[in-house]
Amino acid sequence: MADYPKAIAPVDHVEPVPRRVRAFLGGELVVDTTRASYVWEWPFYPQYYLPAADVRRELLVDEGRTERSRRGTARWYGLRVGPTGHASCARWYGADALPGLADTVRFDWAALDGWFEEDEEVFVHPRNPYSRVDALRSSRRVRVELDGLLLAESVAPVLVFETGLPTRYYLDRTAVDFRHLVPSATTTACPYKGRTSAYWSVRAGAAVHPDLAWSYGFPTAALLPIAGLVAFYNEKVDLIVDGERLARPRTHFS
């Protein structure tokens, strides 16, 4: 059994989105709605399904084909704004869709340049309304090792608790031995924390283990306690917390 709460929303669960949702491509507003639905295509987080009436139809390119899924029959569309276009990035659901999803459009997230809930940009995917993400200061003693090599040690970590993921331990940079870290060009984003500002690989002997540590220089307001701190993937390093060596969890980051 995992030592953290699991995501519990069932696949194909549908709920209303109480927030205004907008998305842009090439500087043009593509969708603006207060009537979106959350649809859980897998348990960890939902996607937006958007009323077709709130999507700019003239920007859609009908590809003349349909696809059947558990959620109903969808017609495929591309999206074009001036010279910028994406093929097969939108599915328009018909009358046989799940209740509440007829005449909704589901876009591939990456086909749009930016998504906003109200006036705040959202990254990667919609925020799960059933998830909590808390950053709490702690006095636990945390050691981070890889193959016996000490990478970091702190008695003042910030612990991040996020539904569906193991606890992450964010450490002051002065607690990290940067002699073993190699800067990486990798950047990632999180709907709850924002965009990373730095990534590091770890050099252990002759081996370089890619992208094991990261930092958010400018996290979202709710996660400000982690600003500038460094975290390591529990799945890929060894964590010793208050003298107890933690088992490496198995997640989609493993």
Short mmCIF file of C-alpha atoms in Angstrom, two decimals:
data_model
loop_
_atom_site.label_atom_id
_atom_site.label_comp_id
_atom_site.label_asym_id
_atom_site.label_seq_id
_atom_site.Cartn_x
_atom_site.Cartn_y
_atom_site.Cartn_z
CA MET A 1 0.00 0.00 0.00
CA ALA A 2 1.31 3.48 -0.88
CA ASP A 3 1.98 5.94 1.94
CA TYR A 4 0.14 8.82 0.26
CA PRO A 5 -3.49 9.43 -0.87
CA LYS A 6 -4.41 8.08 -4.28
CA ALA A 7 -6.42 9.89 -6.95
CA ILE A 8 -9.96 8.56 -6.64
CA ALA A 9 -12.05 10.04 -9.49
CA PRO A 10 -13.29 7.22 -11.77
CA VAL A 11 -12.58 7.27 -15.50
CA ASP A 12 -15.30 9.11 -17.48
CA HIS A 13 -16.47 11.04 -14.42
CA VAL A 14 -17.99 14.39 -15.51
CA GLU A 15 -18.35 17.55 -13.43
CA PRO A 16 -18.99 21.24 -14.27
CA VAL A 17 -16.09 23.69 -14.27
CA PRO A 18 -17.08 26.72 -12.17
CA ARG A 19 -14.25 28.84 -13.65
CA ARG A 20 -14.01 30.88 -16.83
CA VAL A 21 -11.77 29.01 -19.29
CA ARG A 22 -9.98 30.66 -22.20
CA ALA A 23 -7.39 29.41 -24.67
CA PHE A 24 -5.30 31.20 -27.30
CA LEU A 25 -3.37 30.32 -30.44
CA GLY A 26 -1.20 32.78 -32.37
CA GLY A 27 -2.56 35.64 -30.30
CA GLU A 28 -6.16 34.80 -31.22
CA LEU A 29 -8.81 33.79 -28.71
CA VAL A 30 -9.98 30.28 -29.67
CA VAL A 31 -12.38 29.50 -26.83
CA ASP A 32 -13.95 31.56 -24.05
CA THR A 33 -16.46 29.80 -21.82
CA THR A 34 -17.96 29.66 -18.35
CA ARG A 35 -19.71 26.37 -19.22
CA ALA A 36 -16.85 23.89 -19.56
CA SER A 37 -16.95 20.38 -18.11
CA TYR A 38 -14.23 18.37 -16.41
CA VAL A 39 -13.93 14.84 -17.83
CA TRP A 40 -11.59 12.31 -16.22
CA GLU A 41 -10.07 10.34 -19.09
CA TRP A 42 -7.80 8.73 -16.50
CA PRO A 43 -7.91 8.96 -12.68
CA PHE A 44 -5.14 11.49 -12.05
CA TYR A 45 -6.60 14.66 -13.56
CA PRO A 46 -9.39 15.78 -15.91
CA GLN A 47 -9.50 17.43 -19.31
CA TYR A 48 -11.71 20.31 -20.42
CA TYR A 49 -14.67 19.55 -22.64
CA LEU A 50 -15.84 22.88 -24.07
CA PRO A 51 -19.26 23.86 -25.43
CA ALA A 52 -18.99 24.05 -29.23
CA ALA A 53 -20.98 27.29 -29.15
CA ASP A 54 -18.12 28.93 -27.21
CA VAL A 55 -15.42 27.80 -29.66
CA ARG A 56 -14.61 29.94 -32.70
CA ARG A 57 -15.89 27.62 -35.40
CA GLU A 58 -14.15 29.52 -38.24
CA LEU A 59 -10.76 28.45 -36.80
CA LEU A 60 -11.61 24.74 -36.98
CA VAL A 61 -10.73 22.64 -40.03
CA ASP A 62 -13.09 19.70 -40.61
CA GLU A 63 -11.03 16.59 -41.41
CA GLY A 64 -14.05 14.53 -42.45
CA ARG A 65 -13.50 11.55 -40.15
CA THR A 66 -14.95 10.30 -36.90
CA GLU A 67 -13.77 8.21 -33.97
CA ARG A 68 -15.80 6.13 -31.55
CA SER A 69 -14.83 5.90 -27.86
CA ARG A 70 -16.45 5.17 -24.52
CA ARG A 71 -17.41 8.83 -24.38
CA GLY A 72 -19.25 8.77 -27.73
CA THR A 73 -18.59 9.48 -31.39
CA ALA A 74 -16.35 12.46 -32.12
CA ARG A 75 -15.61 14.23 -35.39
CA TRP A 76 -11.98 15.22 -35.88
CA TYR A 77 -10.94 18.80 -36.59
CA GLY A 78 -7.70 20.65 -37.08
CA LEU A 79 -7.08 24.19 -35.86
CA ARG A 80 -5.67 27.06 -37.92
CA VAL A 81 -4.90 30.68 -37.02
CA GLY A 82 -3.18 32.45 -39.92
CA PRO A 83 0.06 30.57 -40.68
CA THR A 84 -0.16 28.54 -37.46
CA GLY A 85 -2.01 25.24 -37.65
CA HIS A 86 -2.35 21.88 -35.94
CA ALA A 87 -3.93 18.82 -37.53
CA SER A 88 -6.18 16.37 -35.69
CA CYS A 89 -6.13 18.30 -32.42
CA ALA A 90 -9.85 18.69 -31.68
CA ARG A 91 -12.68 16.20 -31.21
CA TRP A 92 -16.28 17.41 -31.49
CA TYR A 93 -18.65 15.04 -29.71
CA GLY A 94 -22.07 14.22 -31.14
CA ALA A 95 -25.49 13.28 -29.82
CA ASP A 96 -24.41 9.85 -28.53
CA ALA A 97 -21.85 11.33 -26.10
CA LEU A 98 -21.99 10.80 -22.36
CA PRO A 99 -24.70 12.89 -20.66
CA GLY A 100 -23.76 16.55 -20.79
CA LEU A 101 -21.02 16.12 -23.41
CA ALA A 102 -23.00 16.38 -26.65
CA ASP A 103 -21.76 19.30 -28.77
CA THR A 104 -18.59 19.73 -26.73
CA VAL A 105 -15.07 20.04 -28.12
CA ARG A 106 -11.99 18.50 -26.55
CA PHE A 107 -8.67 20.08 -27.69
CA ASP A 108 -5.23 18.57 -27.34
CA TRP A 109 -3.63 20.75 -24.67
CA ALA A 110 -0.42 21.41 -26.60
CA ALA A 111 -2.33 22.62 -29.68
CA LEU A 112 -3.00 25.93 -27.90
CA ASP A 113 -0.35 28.46 -26.90
CA GLY A 114 -1.91 29.20 -23.54
CA TRP A 115 -4.79 28.16 -21.30
CA PHE A 116 -6.27 30.36 -18.57
CA GLU A 117 -8.61 29.79 -15.66
CA GLU A 118 -10.04 33.23 -14.99
CA ASP A 119 -6.91 35.40 -15.55
CA GLU A 120 -4.31 32.90 -14.31
CA GLU A 121 -2.39 30.73 -16.78
CA VAL A 122 -2.64 26.98 -16.26
CA PHE A 123 0.10 24.62 -17.42
CA VAL A 124 0.13 21.01 -18.72
CA HIS A 125 -3.49 20.10 -17.92
CA PRO A 126 -6.49 21.41 -15.96
CA ARG A 127 -6.10 21.49 -12.21
CA ASN A 128 -7.87 18.61 -10.54
CA PRO A 129 -10.56 20.03 -8.23
CA TYR A 130 -10.20 16.94 -6.02
CA SER A 131 -6.46 17.43 -5.49
CA ARG A 132 -4.68 19.31 -2.73
CA VAL A 133 -1.13 20.59 -2.96
CA ASP A 134 0.35 21.90 0.30
CA ALA A 135 3.87 23.12 1.03
CA LEU A 136 4.69 22.81 4.73
CA ARG A 137 7.89 23.73 6.59
CA SER A 138 9.35 20.84 8.59
CA SER A 139 12.17 19.97 10.97
CA ARG A 140 12.57 16.39 9.74
CA ARG A 141 16.11 15.30 8.93
CA VAL A 142 16.29 14.44 5.23
CA ARG A 143 19.24 12.82 3.46
CA VAL A 144 19.34 12.30 -0.29
CA GLU A 145 21.71 9.62 -1.64
CA LEU A 146 22.37 7.86 -4.92
CA ASP A 147 24.40 4.66 -4.96
CA GLY A 148 25.77 5.61 -1.53
CA LEU A 149 26.78 9.10 -2.67
CA LEU A 150 25.44 11.88 -0.42
CA LEU A 151 23.70 14.53 -2.53
CA ALA A 152 21.96 16.62 0.09
CA GLU A 153 21.14 16.74 3.80
CA SER A 154 18.82 19.11 5.66
CA VAL A 155 16.94 19.54 8.94
CA ALA A 156 14.76 22.33 7.52
CA PRO A 157 13.02 20.93 4.43
CA VAL A 158 9.74 22.08 2.93
CA LEU A 159 7.47 19.11 2.34
CA VAL A 160 5.05 19.20 -0.59
CA PHE A 161 1.98 16.99 -0.24
CA GLU A 162 0.11 16.48 -3.51
CA THR A 163 -2.83 14.14 -3.97
CA GLY A 164 -1.80 11.10 -6.00
CA LEU A 165 1.96 11.60 -5.62
CA PRO A 166 4.54 10.75 -2.95
CA THR A 167 5.69 13.50 -0.61
CA ARG A 168 8.36 15.69 -2.21
CA TYR A 169 11.18 17.08 -0.09
CA TYR A 170 12.41 20.56 -1.09
CA LEU A 171 15.78 21.55 0.36
CA ASP A 172 17.72 24.80 0.67
CA ARG A 173 20.46 25.08 -1.92
CA THR A 174 23.04 25.32 0.86
CA ALA A 175 22.01 21.79 1.86
CA VAL A 176 22.76 20.39 -1.62
CA ASP A 177 26.21 19.23 -2.73
CA PHE A 178 26.31 20.80 -6.18
CA ARG A 179 29.67 19.15 -6.93
CA HIS A 180 27.64 16.12 -8.01
CA LEU A 181 24.98 18.01 -9.97
CA VAL A 182 25.19 18.86 -13.66
CA PRO A 183 22.91 21.63 -15.02
CA SER A 184 20.39 20.38 -17.56
CA ALA A 185 18.50 22.22 -20.29
CA THR A 186 15.28 20.44 -19.32
CA THR A 187 12.24 22.51 -18.37
CA THR A 188 8.89 21.22 -17.19
CA ALA A 189 5.65 22.72 -15.95
CA CYS A 190 3.06 21.78 -13.35
CA PRO A 191 -0.56 22.99 -13.13
CA TYR A 192 -0.16 23.55 -9.40
CA LYS A 193 3.43 24.81 -9.08
CA GLY A 194 4.15 26.61 -12.37
CA ARG A 195 7.24 26.31 -14.60
CA THR A 196 10.57 24.98 -13.40
CA SER A 197 13.52 27.36 -13.53
CA ALA A 198 16.29 24.75 -13.30
CA TYR A 199 16.97 21.02 -13.69
CA TRP A 200 20.06 19.01 -12.80
CA SER A 201 21.41 15.59 -13.65
CA VAL A 202 23.56 13.73 -11.12
CA ARG A 203 27.09 12.48 -11.78
CA ALA A 204 27.87 9.41 -9.69
CA GLY A 205 31.24 7.97 -10.60
CA ALA A 206 31.38 7.50 -14.37
CA ALA A 207 27.58 7.54 -14.75
CA VAL A 208 25.39 10.57 -15.31
CA HIS A 209 21.78 10.10 -14.25
CA PRO A 210 19.61 12.56 -16.20
CA ASP A 211 17.23 15.06 -14.67
CA LEU A 212 16.98 13.89 -11.07
CA ALA A 213 16.57 17.30 -9.40
CA TRP A 214 14.67 20.50 -10.13
CA SER A 215 13.74 23.89 -8.74
CA TYR A 216 10.99 26.48 -9.14
CA GLY A 217 12.37 30.00 -8.97
CA PHE A 218 8.92 31.58 -9.28
CA PRO A 219 6.24 29.08 -8.25
CA THR A 220 2.54 29.84 -8.07
CA ALA A 221 1.31 31.84 -5.08
CA ALA A 222 0.11 28.77 -3.18
CA LEU A 223 3.55 27.13 -3.42
CA LEU A 224 5.74 30.13 -2.61
CA PRO A 225 7.49 28.26 0.27
CA ILE A 226 9.39 26.16 -2.33
CA ALA A 227 10.76 29.14 -4.27
CA GLY A 228 14.41 28.51 -5.10
CA LEU A 229 14.58 25.20 -3.22
CA VAL A 230 15.75 21.92 -4.77
CA ALA A 231 13.83 18.61 -4.89
CA PHE A 232 14.85 15.16 -6.09
CA TYR A 233 12.70 12.43 -7.60
CA ASN A 234 11.90 9.97 -4.81
CA GLU A 235 11.50 7.38 -7.55
CA LYS A 236 15.14 7.71 -8.66
CA VAL A 237 17.21 8.48 -5.55
CA ASP A 238 17.39 7.15 -2.00
CA LEU A 239 15.70 9.21 0.69
CA ILE A 240 16.43 8.75 4.39
CA VAL A 241 13.92 10.65 6.55
CA ASP A 242 14.55 10.79 10.31
CA GLY A 243 16.87 7.81 9.97
CA GLU A 244 14.41 5.64 8.01
CA ARG A 245 15.30 4.71 4.43
CA LEU A 246 12.18 5.10 2.28
CA ALA A 247 11.28 2.61 -0.42
CA ARG A 248 11.37 4.11 -3.88
CA PRO A 249 7.75 4.63 -4.97
CA ARG A 250 6.43 3.47 -8.33
CA THR A 251 4.74 6.29 -10.23
CA HIS A 252 4.52 7.52 -13.82
CA PHE A 253 7.80 9.35 -13.10
CA SER A 254 9.67 6.11 -12.34
#
